[in-house]
Amino acid sequence: GAGRAPVDRMIISRDGKRLITICERAGPGDFGVALWDVESGRLIRQFYEPDEQIAAFSPVDETFITTRGAKPEELWDAANGEVIRRFDSSETANDICEPRGVVVSGQWLYGTTGGNYGTDYGAVFKVKTDGTGLEILHGFTAWQSPARTNSDGTAPQGVVLLGDTLYGTAGEGGSAGCGTVFKVKTNGKGFSVLHSFSRTDGATPWAGLVVST
């Protein structure tokens, strides 16, 4: 089957032709990612590797990226479920660990990586929708024990795009160790902390932002 538990997340392509579901599979601790044809209900492909999750469709719904074992792994063809490209370890090293949600603009995907507690502390990145051109826009700095404080935050939770600027939250770090709200340009310049939480005004923002224009 394509999952035994209720679907945790669904992502539908912009043209309404493809659907990706994420649910718990018949394996302890595993998650099932499945690609479906919406009109017929046909299962195009199920991904059996443990911990594989979906990042996003490309702007024209022709491709999507999956992650496995807390690292971006493959770029897939949404029409037939065949792999187009596999990322090698040099492209997914250091700051690229535990990728979170992404946003799409033109030929670029922008997103965050949550880090790997104790070895790295997360990053904001961009990568082209064909899987090339991976760049780290900002790598978050190590926090200081025991309060987990630093200058910019750690464990970023996703970004939203407004013009040429990405805005996001970091779940930990900052001047009080309680997380931050930050911004950075899509070219990696102009990173700044907009707010550092201090518990009196909230703490540990484990969710992304929404934009109201």
mmCIF file of C-alpha atoms in Angstrom:
data_model
loop_
_atom_site.group_PDB
_atom_site.id
_atom_site.type_symbol
_atom_site.label_atom_id
_atom_site.label_comp_id
_atom_site.label_asym_id
_atom_site.label_seq_id
_atom_site.Cartn_x
_atom_site.Cartn_y
_atom_site.Cartn_z
ATOM 1 C CA GLY A 1 0.000 0.000 0.000
ATOM 2 C CA ALA A 2 0.899 3.671 -0.146
ATOM 3 C CA GLY A 3 0.558 4.373 3.558
ATOM 4 C CA ARG A 4 -1.256 2.935 6.551
ATOM 5 C CA ALA A 5 -1.753 6.079 8.628
ATOM 6 C CA PRO A 6 -3.629 9.306 7.839
ATOM 7 C CA VAL A 7 -1.833 11.521 5.356
ATOM 8 C CA ASP A 8 0.377 14.001 7.173
ATOM 9 C CA ARG A 9 0.902 16.328 4.221
ATOM 10 C CA MET A 10 -0.299 16.759 0.633
ATOM 11 C CA ILE A 11 1.256 18.844 -2.138
ATOM 12 C CA ILE A 12 -0.600 19.359 -5.417
ATOM 13 C CA SER A 13 1.008 20.658 -8.589
ATOM 14 C CA ARG A 14 -0.082 24.021 -9.934
ATOM 15 C CA ASP A 15 -1.731 22.436 -12.965
ATOM 16 C CA GLY A 16 -3.700 20.063 -10.722
ATOM 17 C CA LYS A 17 -2.395 16.942 -12.467
ATOM 18 C CA ARG A 18 -0.015 15.558 -9.844
ATOM 19 C CA LEU A 19 -0.364 14.999 -6.101
ATOM 20 C CA ILE A 20 2.309 14.086 -3.573
ATOM 21 C CA THR A 21 1.286 12.579 -0.233
ATOM 22 C CA ILE A 22 3.373 11.943 2.885
ATOM 23 C CA CYS A 23 2.160 9.425 5.448
ATOM 24 C CA GLU A 24 3.464 6.785 7.822
ATOM 25 C CA ARG A 25 4.212 3.500 6.074
ATOM 26 C CA ALA A 26 4.094 -0.080 7.267
ATOM 27 C CA GLY A 27 7.561 0.157 8.782
ATOM 28 C CA PRO A 28 8.542 1.422 12.246
ATOM 29 C CA GLY A 29 9.448 5.090 12.062
ATOM 30 C CA ASP A 30 9.259 5.258 8.264
ATOM 31 C CA PHE A 31 7.325 7.765 6.197
ATOM 32 C CA GLY A 32 5.814 7.078 2.791
ATOM 33 C CA VAL A 33 6.087 9.628 0.015
ATOM 34 C CA ALA A 34 3.894 8.817 -2.962
ATOM 35 C CA LEU A 35 3.370 10.517 -6.330
ATOM 36 C CA TRP A 36 -0.164 10.255 -7.795
ATOM 37 C CA ASP A 37 -1.992 11.081 -10.996
ATOM 38 C CA VAL A 38 -4.950 13.174 -9.829
ATOM 39 C CA GLU A 39 -7.409 12.427 -12.659
ATOM 40 C CA SER A 40 -7.078 8.650 -12.602
ATOM 41 C CA GLY A 41 -6.011 8.170 -8.988
ATOM 42 C CA ARG A 42 -3.088 6.071 -10.250
ATOM 43 C CA LEU A 43 -0.033 5.673 -8.055
ATOM 44 C CA ILE A 44 2.932 6.718 -10.209
ATOM 45 C CA ARG A 45 5.657 5.991 -7.689
ATOM 46 C CA GLN A 46 6.136 5.300 -4.010
ATOM 47 C CA PHE A 47 9.456 6.063 -2.340
ATOM 48 C CA TYR A 48 10.411 3.230 -0.014
ATOM 49 C CA GLU A 49 13.556 4.603 1.562
ATOM 50 C CA PRO A 50 13.120 5.621 5.217
ATOM 51 C CA ASP A 51 12.890 9.283 6.139
ATOM 52 C CA GLU A 52 12.286 10.433 2.575
ATOM 53 C CA GLN A 53 10.225 13.594 2.377
ATOM 54 C CA ILE A 54 9.194 16.084 -0.286
ATOM 55 C CA ALA A 55 10.573 19.583 -0.660
ATOM 56 C CA ALA A 56 8.682 21.207 -3.558
ATOM 57 C CA PHE A 57 7.494 21.074 -7.136
ATOM 58 C CA SER A 58 9.328 23.219 -9.660
ATOM 59 C CA PRO A 59 7.540 26.326 -11.038
ATOM 60 C CA VAL A 60 6.273 24.442 -14.112
ATOM 61 C CA ASP A 61 5.439 21.223 -12.189
ATOM 62 C CA GLU A 62 7.851 19.148 -14.263
ATOM 63 C CA THR A 63 10.191 18.235 -11.416
ATOM 64 C CA PHE A 64 10.292 17.931 -7.645
ATOM 65 C CA ILE A 65 12.988 17.409 -5.006
ATOM 66 C CA THR A 66 13.008 14.782 -2.259
ATOM 67 C CA THR A 67 15.191 14.493 0.816
ATOM 68 C CA ARG A 68 16.346 11.393 2.629
ATOM 69 C CA GLY A 69 18.233 10.880 5.846
ATOM 70 C CA ALA A 70 18.093 14.650 6.534
ATOM 71 C CA LYS A 71 19.811 15.610 3.272
ATOM 72 C CA PRO A 72 18.570 16.603 -0.205
ATOM 73 C CA GLU A 73 18.991 13.482 -2.321
ATOM 74 C CA GLU A 74 17.263 13.454 -5.714
ATOM 75 C CA LEU A 75 15.607 15.562 -8.385
ATOM 76 C CA TRP A 76 12.680 13.670 -9.987
ATOM 77 C CA ASP A 77 10.583 13.820 -13.156
ATOM 78 C CA ALA A 78 6.986 14.439 -12.031
ATOM 79 C CA ALA A 79 5.523 12.849 -15.160
ATOM 80 C CA ASN A 80 6.958 9.363 -14.724
ATOM 81 C CA GLY A 81 8.598 9.330 -11.299
ATOM 82 C CA GLU A 82 12.074 8.710 -12.706
ATOM 83 C CA VAL A 83 15.155 10.229 -11.099
ATOM 84 C CA ILE A 84 16.844 13.046 -13.034
ATOM 85 C CA ARG A 85 19.747 13.785 -10.722
ATOM 86 C CA ARG A 86 21.227 12.585 -7.454
ATOM 87 C CA PHE A 87 23.070 15.080 -5.261
ATOM 88 C CA ASP A 88 26.522 13.921 -4.172
ATOM 89 C CA SER A 89 27.936 14.285 -0.688
ATOM 90 C CA SER A 90 30.028 17.330 -1.566
ATOM 91 C CA GLU A 91 26.889 19.252 -2.498
ATOM 92 C CA THR A 92 25.021 18.267 0.655
ATOM 93 C CA ALA A 93 27.829 18.622 3.163
ATOM 94 C CA ASN A 94 28.204 20.899 6.171
ATOM 95 C CA ASP A 95 25.285 23.355 6.287
ATOM 96 C CA ILE A 96 22.987 21.264 4.067
ATOM 97 C CA CYS A 97 21.325 19.029 6.618
ATOM 98 C CA GLU A 98 17.673 18.548 7.545
ATOM 99 C CA PRO A 99 16.147 20.705 4.799
ATOM 100 C CA ARG A 100 12.857 22.424 5.652
ATOM 101 C CA GLY A 101 10.216 24.090 3.475
ATOM 102 C CA VAL A 102 11.121 25.907 0.280
ATOM 103 C CA VAL A 103 9.657 28.693 -1.849
ATOM 104 C CA VAL A 104 9.936 28.898 -5.631
ATOM 105 C CA SER A 105 10.713 31.986 -7.730
ATOM 106 C CA GLY A 106 11.488 31.591 -11.416
ATOM 107 C CA GLN A 107 14.263 29.039 -11.811
ATOM 108 C CA TRP A 108 15.258 29.129 -8.135
ATOM 109 C CA LEU A 109 14.205 27.239 -5.004
ATOM 110 C CA TYR A 110 14.918 29.033 -1.715
ATOM 111 C CA GLY A 111 14.825 27.241 1.607
ATOM 112 C CA THR A 112 16.416 26.508 4.966
ATOM 113 C CA THR A 113 18.184 23.596 6.578
ATOM 114 C CA GLY A 114 17.567 22.958 10.237
ATOM 115 C CA GLY A 115 21.085 21.832 11.017
ATOM 116 C CA ASN A 116 22.380 18.762 12.787
ATOM 117 C CA TYR A 117 22.530 19.818 16.445
ATOM 118 C CA GLY A 118 26.121 19.803 17.609
ATOM 119 C CA THR A 119 27.799 19.766 14.179
ATOM 120 C CA ASP A 120 26.075 22.579 12.305
ATOM 121 C CA TYR A 121 23.366 25.088 13.048
ATOM 122 C CA GLY A 122 21.374 25.505 9.876
ATOM 123 C CA ALA A 123 21.505 27.665 6.782
ATOM 124 C CA VAL A 124 19.509 29.570 4.187
ATOM 125 C CA PHE A 125 20.183 28.209 0.699
ATOM 126 C CA LYS A 126 19.109 28.419 -2.918
ATOM 127 C CA VAL A 127 19.290 25.840 -5.708
ATOM 128 C CA LYS A 128 18.033 25.877 -9.294
ATOM 129 C CA THR A 129 14.961 23.807 -10.119
ATOM 130 C CA ASP A 130 17.136 21.549 -12.302
ATOM 131 C CA GLY A 131 19.277 20.728 -9.257
ATOM 132 C CA THR A 132 22.303 22.855 -10.161
ATOM 133 C CA GLY A 133 23.746 26.012 -8.640
ATOM 134 C CA LEU A 134 23.413 25.187 -4.945
ATOM 135 C CA GLU A 135 24.495 28.202 -2.846
ATOM 136 C CA ILE A 136 24.529 28.907 0.892
ATOM 137 C CA LEU A 137 23.097 32.387 1.430
ATOM 138 C CA HIS A 138 23.695 32.417 5.188
ATOM 139 C CA GLY A 139 25.168 29.834 7.551
ATOM 140 C CA PHE A 140 23.994 30.251 11.139
ATOM 141 C CA THR A 141 26.637 30.465 13.848
ATOM 142 C CA ALA A 142 27.212 28.134 16.784
ATOM 143 C CA TRP A 143 25.362 28.875 20.004
ATOM 144 C CA GLN A 144 27.107 29.255 23.335
ATOM 145 C CA SER A 145 26.308 26.807 26.140
ATOM 146 C CA PRO A 146 24.384 26.573 28.335
ATOM 147 C CA ALA A 147 21.986 29.367 27.296
ATOM 148 C CA ARG A 148 22.222 28.613 23.547
ATOM 149 C CA THR A 149 22.758 32.261 22.678
ATOM 150 C CA ASN A 150 24.396 33.674 19.558
ATOM 151 C CA SER A 151 24.137 36.640 17.211
ATOM 152 C CA ASP A 152 21.788 35.296 14.516
ATOM 153 C CA GLY A 153 19.811 32.232 15.666
ATOM 154 C CA THR A 154 19.956 28.509 14.913
ATOM 155 C CA ALA A 155 17.630 25.870 13.444
ATOM 156 C CA PRO A 156 15.828 28.054 10.846
ATOM 157 C CA GLN A 157 12.255 26.984 10.128
ATOM 158 C CA GLY A 158 11.610 28.136 6.564
ATOM 159 C CA VAL A 159 11.395 31.369 4.595
ATOM 160 C CA VAL A 160 8.940 33.553 2.706
ATOM 161 C CA LEU A 161 9.944 35.685 -0.260
ATOM 162 C CA LEU A 162 8.984 39.345 -0.636
ATOM 163 C CA GLY A 163 10.635 41.088 -3.565
ATOM 164 C CA ASP A 164 14.323 40.215 -3.430
ATOM 165 C CA THR A 165 14.333 39.505 0.306
ATOM 166 C CA LEU A 166 13.796 36.270 2.232
ATOM 167 C CA TYR A 167 12.254 36.449 5.717
ATOM 168 C CA GLY A 168 12.276 33.596 8.202
ATOM 169 C CA THR A 169 12.400 32.378 11.784
ATOM 170 C CA ALA A 170 15.084 30.509 13.723
ATOM 171 C CA GLY A 171 13.814 28.298 16.517
ATOM 172 C CA GLU A 172 16.769 28.771 18.861
ATOM 173 C CA GLY A 173 19.719 31.081 19.397
ATOM 174 C CA GLY A 174 19.651 34.862 19.385
ATOM 175 C CA SER A 175 20.545 37.166 22.253
ATOM 176 C CA ALA A 176 18.376 35.247 24.743
ATOM 177 C CA GLY A 177 18.581 31.770 23.202
ATOM 178 C CA CYS A 178 14.866 31.837 22.385
ATOM 179 C CA GLY A 179 14.942 32.200 18.597
ATOM 180 C CA THR A 180 14.896 35.029 16.069
ATOM 181 C CA VAL A 181 13.164 36.566 13.078
ATOM 182 C CA PHE A 182 15.627 37.352 10.280
ATOM 183 C CA LYS A 183 15.938 38.575 6.710
ATOM 184 C CA VAL A 184 18.504 38.091 3.937
ATOM 185 C CA LYS A 185 18.670 39.082 0.275
ATOM 186 C CA THR A 186 18.332 36.388 -2.382
ATOM 187 C CA ASN A 187 21.941 37.109 -3.360
ATOM 188 C CA GLY A 188 23.086 36.359 0.200
ATOM 189 C CA LYS A 189 23.746 39.958 1.177
ATOM 190 C CA GLY A 190 22.182 42.076 3.889
ATOM 191 C CA PHE A 191 21.497 39.425 6.544
ATOM 192 C CA SER A 192 20.061 40.941 9.707
ATOM 193 C CA VAL A 193 18.078 39.911 12.762
ATOM 194 C CA LEU A 194 14.728 41.700 12.915
ATOM 195 C CA HIS A 195 13.773 40.421 16.364
ATOM 196 C CA SER A 196 15.352 38.244 19.032
ATOM 197 C CA PHE A 197 12.809 36.571 21.328
ATOM 198 C CA SER A 198 13.321 36.761 25.097
ATOM 199 C CA ARG A 199 10.489 34.628 26.556
ATOM 200 C CA THR A 200 8.640 37.749 27.743
ATOM 201 C CA ASP A 201 7.487 38.210 24.133
ATOM 202 C CA GLY A 202 7.539 34.585 23.014
ATOM 203 C CA ALA A 203 10.138 31.894 22.405
ATOM 204 C CA THR A 204 11.230 29.114 20.059
ATOM 205 C CA PRO A 205 9.255 29.983 16.897
ATOM 206 C CA TRP A 206 8.992 26.479 15.401
ATOM 207 C CA ALA A 207 7.013 27.670 12.388
ATOM 208 C CA GLY A 208 7.579 29.856 9.362
ATOM 209 C CA LEU A 209 6.155 33.277 8.548
ATOM 210 C CA VAL A 210 3.252 34.474 6.403
ATOM 211 C CA VAL A 211 3.240 37.672 4.369
ATOM 212 C CA SER A 212 0.439 40.252 4.386
ATOM 213 C CA THR A 213 0.760 42.923 1.688
#
